[in-house]
Short mmCIF file of C-alpha atoms in Angstrom, two decimals:
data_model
loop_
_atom_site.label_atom_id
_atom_site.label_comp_id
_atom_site.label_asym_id
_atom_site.label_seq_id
_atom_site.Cartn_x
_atom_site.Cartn_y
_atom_site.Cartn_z
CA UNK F 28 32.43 44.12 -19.29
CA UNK F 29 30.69 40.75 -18.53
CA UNK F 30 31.40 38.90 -15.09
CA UNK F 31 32.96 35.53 -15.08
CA UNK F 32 30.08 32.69 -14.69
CA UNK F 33 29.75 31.86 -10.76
CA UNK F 34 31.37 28.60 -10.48
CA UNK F 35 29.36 27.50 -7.64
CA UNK F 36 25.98 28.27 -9.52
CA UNK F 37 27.38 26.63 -13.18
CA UNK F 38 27.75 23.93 -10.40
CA UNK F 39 24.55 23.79 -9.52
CA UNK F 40 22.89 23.62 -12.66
CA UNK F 41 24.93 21.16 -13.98
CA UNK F 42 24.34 18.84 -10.88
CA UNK F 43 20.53 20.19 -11.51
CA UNK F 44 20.89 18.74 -15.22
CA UNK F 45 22.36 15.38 -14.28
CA UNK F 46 19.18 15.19 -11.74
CA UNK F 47 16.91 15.56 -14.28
CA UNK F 48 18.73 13.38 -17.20
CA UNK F 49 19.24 10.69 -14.57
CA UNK F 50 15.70 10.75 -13.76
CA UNK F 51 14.34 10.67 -17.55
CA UNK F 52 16.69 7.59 -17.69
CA UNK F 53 15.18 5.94 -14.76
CA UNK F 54 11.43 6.47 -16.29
CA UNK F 55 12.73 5.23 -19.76
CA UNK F 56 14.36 1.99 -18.29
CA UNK F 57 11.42 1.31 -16.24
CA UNK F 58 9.35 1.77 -19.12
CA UNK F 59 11.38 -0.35 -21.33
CA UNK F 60 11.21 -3.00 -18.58
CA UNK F 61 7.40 -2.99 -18.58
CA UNK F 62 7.09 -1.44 -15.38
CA UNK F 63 5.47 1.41 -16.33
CA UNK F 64 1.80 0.20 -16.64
CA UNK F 65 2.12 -0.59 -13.09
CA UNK F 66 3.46 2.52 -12.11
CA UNK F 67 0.84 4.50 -13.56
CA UNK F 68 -1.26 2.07 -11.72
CA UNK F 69 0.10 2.35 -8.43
CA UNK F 70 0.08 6.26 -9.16
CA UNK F 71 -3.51 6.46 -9.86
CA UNK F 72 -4.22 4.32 -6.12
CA UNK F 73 -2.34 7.06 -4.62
CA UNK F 74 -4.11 9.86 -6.00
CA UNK F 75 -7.94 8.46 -5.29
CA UNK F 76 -6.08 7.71 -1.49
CA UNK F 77 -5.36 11.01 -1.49
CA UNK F 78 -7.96 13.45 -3.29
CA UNK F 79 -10.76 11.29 -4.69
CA UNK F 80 -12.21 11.07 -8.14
CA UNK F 81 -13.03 14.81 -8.51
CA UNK F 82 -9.07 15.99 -8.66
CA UNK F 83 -8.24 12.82 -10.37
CA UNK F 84 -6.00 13.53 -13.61
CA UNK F 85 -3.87 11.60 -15.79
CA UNK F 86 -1.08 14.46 -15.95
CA UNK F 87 -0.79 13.84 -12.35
CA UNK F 88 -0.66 10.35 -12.56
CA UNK F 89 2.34 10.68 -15.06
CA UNK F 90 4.17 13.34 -13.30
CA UNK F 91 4.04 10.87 -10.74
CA UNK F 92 5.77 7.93 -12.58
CA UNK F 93 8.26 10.70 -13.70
CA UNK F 94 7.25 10.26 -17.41
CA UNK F 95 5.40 12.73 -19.92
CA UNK F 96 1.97 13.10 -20.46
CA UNK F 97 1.79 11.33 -23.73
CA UNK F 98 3.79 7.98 -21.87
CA UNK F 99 0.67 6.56 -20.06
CA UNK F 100 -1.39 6.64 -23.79
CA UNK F 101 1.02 3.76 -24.21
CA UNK F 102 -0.85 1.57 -22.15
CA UNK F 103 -4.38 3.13 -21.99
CA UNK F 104 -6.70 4.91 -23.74
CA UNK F 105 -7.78 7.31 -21.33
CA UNK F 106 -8.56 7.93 -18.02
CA UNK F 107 -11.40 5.36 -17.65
CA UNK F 108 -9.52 2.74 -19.09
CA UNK F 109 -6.91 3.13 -16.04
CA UNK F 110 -9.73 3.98 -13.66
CA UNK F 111 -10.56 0.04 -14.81
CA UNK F 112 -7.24 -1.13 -14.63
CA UNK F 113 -7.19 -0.19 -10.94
CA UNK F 114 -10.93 -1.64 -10.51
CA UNK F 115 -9.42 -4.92 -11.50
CA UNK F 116 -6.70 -4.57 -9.12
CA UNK F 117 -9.37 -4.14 -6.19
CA UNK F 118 -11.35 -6.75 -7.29
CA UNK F 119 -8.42 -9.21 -7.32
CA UNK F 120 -7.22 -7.64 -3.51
CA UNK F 121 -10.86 -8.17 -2.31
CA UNK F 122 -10.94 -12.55 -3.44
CA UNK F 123 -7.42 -12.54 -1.86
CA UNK F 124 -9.20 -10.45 1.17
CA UNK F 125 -12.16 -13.08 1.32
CA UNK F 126 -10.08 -16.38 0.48
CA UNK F 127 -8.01 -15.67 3.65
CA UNK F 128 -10.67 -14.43 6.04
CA UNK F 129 -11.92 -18.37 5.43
CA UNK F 130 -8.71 -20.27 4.67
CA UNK F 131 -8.55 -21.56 8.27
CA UNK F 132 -11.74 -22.91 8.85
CA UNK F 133 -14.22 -25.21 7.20
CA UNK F 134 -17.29 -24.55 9.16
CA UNK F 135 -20.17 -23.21 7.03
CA UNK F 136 -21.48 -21.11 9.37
CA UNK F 137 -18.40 -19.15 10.75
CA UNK F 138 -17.30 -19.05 6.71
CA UNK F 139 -20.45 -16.98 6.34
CA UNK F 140 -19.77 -14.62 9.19
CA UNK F 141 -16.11 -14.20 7.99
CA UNK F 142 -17.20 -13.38 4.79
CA UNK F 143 -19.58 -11.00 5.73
CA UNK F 144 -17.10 -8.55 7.79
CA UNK F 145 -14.45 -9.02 5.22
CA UNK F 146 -16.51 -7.61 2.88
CA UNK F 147 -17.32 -5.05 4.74
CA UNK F 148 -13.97 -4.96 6.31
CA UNK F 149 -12.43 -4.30 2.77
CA UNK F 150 -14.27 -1.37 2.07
CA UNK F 151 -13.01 0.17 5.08
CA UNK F 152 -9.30 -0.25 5.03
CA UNK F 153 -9.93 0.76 0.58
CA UNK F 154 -12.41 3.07 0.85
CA UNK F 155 -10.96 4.82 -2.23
CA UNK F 156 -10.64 1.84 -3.96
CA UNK F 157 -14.10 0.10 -2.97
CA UNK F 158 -15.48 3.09 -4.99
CA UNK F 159 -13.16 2.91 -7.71
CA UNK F 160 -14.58 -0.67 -8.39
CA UNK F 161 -17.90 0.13 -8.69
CA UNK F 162 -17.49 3.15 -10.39
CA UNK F 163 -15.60 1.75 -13.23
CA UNK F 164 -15.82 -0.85 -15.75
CA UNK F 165 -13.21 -3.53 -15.68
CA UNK F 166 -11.66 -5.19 -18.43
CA UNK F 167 -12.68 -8.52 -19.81
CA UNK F 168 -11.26 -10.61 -17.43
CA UNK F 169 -13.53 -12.22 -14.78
CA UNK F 170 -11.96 -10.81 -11.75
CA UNK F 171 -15.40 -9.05 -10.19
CA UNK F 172 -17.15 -12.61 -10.74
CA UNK F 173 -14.28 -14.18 -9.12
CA UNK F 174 -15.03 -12.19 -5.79
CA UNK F 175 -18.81 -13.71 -5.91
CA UNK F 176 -18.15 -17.04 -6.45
CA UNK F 177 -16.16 -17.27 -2.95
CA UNK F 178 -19.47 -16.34 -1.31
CA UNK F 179 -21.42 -18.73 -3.98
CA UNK F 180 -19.71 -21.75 -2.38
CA UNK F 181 -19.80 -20.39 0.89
CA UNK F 182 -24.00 -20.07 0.46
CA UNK F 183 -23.81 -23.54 -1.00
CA UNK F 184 -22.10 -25.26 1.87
CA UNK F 185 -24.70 -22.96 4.31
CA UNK F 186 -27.44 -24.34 2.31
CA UNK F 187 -25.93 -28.23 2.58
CA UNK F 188 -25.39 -27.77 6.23
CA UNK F 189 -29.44 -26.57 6.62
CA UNK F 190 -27.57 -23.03 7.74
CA UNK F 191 -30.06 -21.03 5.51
CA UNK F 192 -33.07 -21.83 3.72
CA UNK F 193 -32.69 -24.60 0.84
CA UNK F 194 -34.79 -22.15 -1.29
CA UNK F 195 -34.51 -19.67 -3.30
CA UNK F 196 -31.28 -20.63 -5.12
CA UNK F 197 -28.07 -20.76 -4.46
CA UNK F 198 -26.89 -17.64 -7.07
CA UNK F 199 -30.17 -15.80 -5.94
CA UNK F 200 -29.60 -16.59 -2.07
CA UNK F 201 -25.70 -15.10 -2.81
CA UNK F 202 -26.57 -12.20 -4.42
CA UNK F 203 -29.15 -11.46 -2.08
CA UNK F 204 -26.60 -11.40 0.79
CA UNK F 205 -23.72 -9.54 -1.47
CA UNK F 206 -26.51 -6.72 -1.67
CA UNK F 207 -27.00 -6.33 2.26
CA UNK F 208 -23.29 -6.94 2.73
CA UNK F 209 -22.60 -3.83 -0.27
CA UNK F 210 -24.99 -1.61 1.31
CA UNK F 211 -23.66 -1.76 4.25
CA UNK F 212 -20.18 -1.04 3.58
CA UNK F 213 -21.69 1.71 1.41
CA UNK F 214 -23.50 2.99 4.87
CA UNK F 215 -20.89 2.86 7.19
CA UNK F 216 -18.59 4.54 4.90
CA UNK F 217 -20.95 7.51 4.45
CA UNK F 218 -21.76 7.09 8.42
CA UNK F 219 -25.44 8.01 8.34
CA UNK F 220 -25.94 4.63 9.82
CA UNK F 221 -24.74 5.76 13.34
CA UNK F 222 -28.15 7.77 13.68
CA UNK F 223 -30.07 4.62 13.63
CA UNK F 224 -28.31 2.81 16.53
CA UNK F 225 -25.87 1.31 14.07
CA UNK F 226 -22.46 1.89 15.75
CA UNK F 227 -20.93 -1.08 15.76
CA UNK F 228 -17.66 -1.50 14.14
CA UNK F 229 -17.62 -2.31 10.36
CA UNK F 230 -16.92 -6.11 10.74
CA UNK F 231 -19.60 -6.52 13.87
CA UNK F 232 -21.97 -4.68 11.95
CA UNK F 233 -21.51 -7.28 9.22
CA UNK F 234 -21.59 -10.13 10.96
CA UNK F 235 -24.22 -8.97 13.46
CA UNK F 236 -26.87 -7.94 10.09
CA UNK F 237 -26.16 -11.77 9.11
CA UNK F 238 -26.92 -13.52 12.14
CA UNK F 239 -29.86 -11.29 12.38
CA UNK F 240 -31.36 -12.50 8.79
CA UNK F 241 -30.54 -15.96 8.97
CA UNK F 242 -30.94 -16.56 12.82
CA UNK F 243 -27.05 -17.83 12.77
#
């Protein structure tokens, strides 16, 4: 003779099912919404934060955002393509990152030096991120150039103000100084710098390499 169903546990899984319907609903409505791109997004960040490129997987990423594994083929190809999508992301964070470190001031030469530790700055509170960007390959909009021209101008005005030498050119002069600015965020990340004397916080080590160079 079968036992009567426990009415507690029949409970419990039907509470379990609502759970799980309710969530499906949620993920559905946000991805009706056009939310979910940004999810999946925001998902990815959190994983690099977290493990790094080497665990990095797209199921996790859409167990995540509470959809299935097929949902985030919606909106990209693959893994690189989202790898990208978050590149573009950190490029656009690191203008908005260098257009405040200079919005208060108009001096050439403290734009320089503000420039230089936000750069470096950046790659310190993203490390994750800062390696995501130049890792991947972002999309065709011109968010990486973007991030260069704010030092182009700044090199410009340096140049006008007799800061730095006239010659060579502007572009050359900037990328030039993006290089020694990139490798040393790249440095101090990886910390073999501190054998060589080079302990100074991120943003002093910036600014510090700068004046150095240009004598400012």
């Amino acid at each position: 003779m079968k036992s009567a169903p426990d009415a507690r546990a029949t409970s419990d899984v039907r509470v379990a099912d609502a759970a799980g319907k309710e969530k499906k609903q949620v993920a559905r409505a946000t991805y009706h919404h056009g939310a979910l791109r940004q999810a999946l997004i925001d998902g990815a960040r959190e994983i690099l934060a977290e493990r790094g490129h080497e665990q990095f997987s797209l199921n996790e990423v859409a167990r995540r955002a509470g959809v299935s594994t097929a949902a985030p083929y919606r909106h990209f190809s693959g893994k690189d393509e989202l790898l990208a999508a978050v590149a573009e992301q950190g490029y656009s964070t690191l203008v908005d990152s260098l257009k405040r470190a200079v919005a208060d001031t108009a001096d050439a030469r403290e734009r320089l030096l503000r420039l230089a530790g936000a750069y470096v700055r950046f790659a310190h509170e993203h490390p994750d991120l800062f390696v995501t960007m130049f890792r991947s390959q972002p999309g065709a909009d011109p968010v990486g150039h973007d991030s260069f021209e704010v030092l182009l101008r700044a090199v410009v005005d340096a140049q006008a103000a007799a800061l730095v030498p006239a010659k060579p050119s502007p572009e050359l002069m900037a990328r030039s100084l993006w290089a020694t600015l990139h490798g040393l965020a790249v440095l101090s990340l990886r910390q073999p710098h501190q054998r060589f004397g080079m302990d100074e916080p991120p943003e002093d080590l910036a600014t510090s390499t700068l004046s150095a160079i240009f004598g400012l």
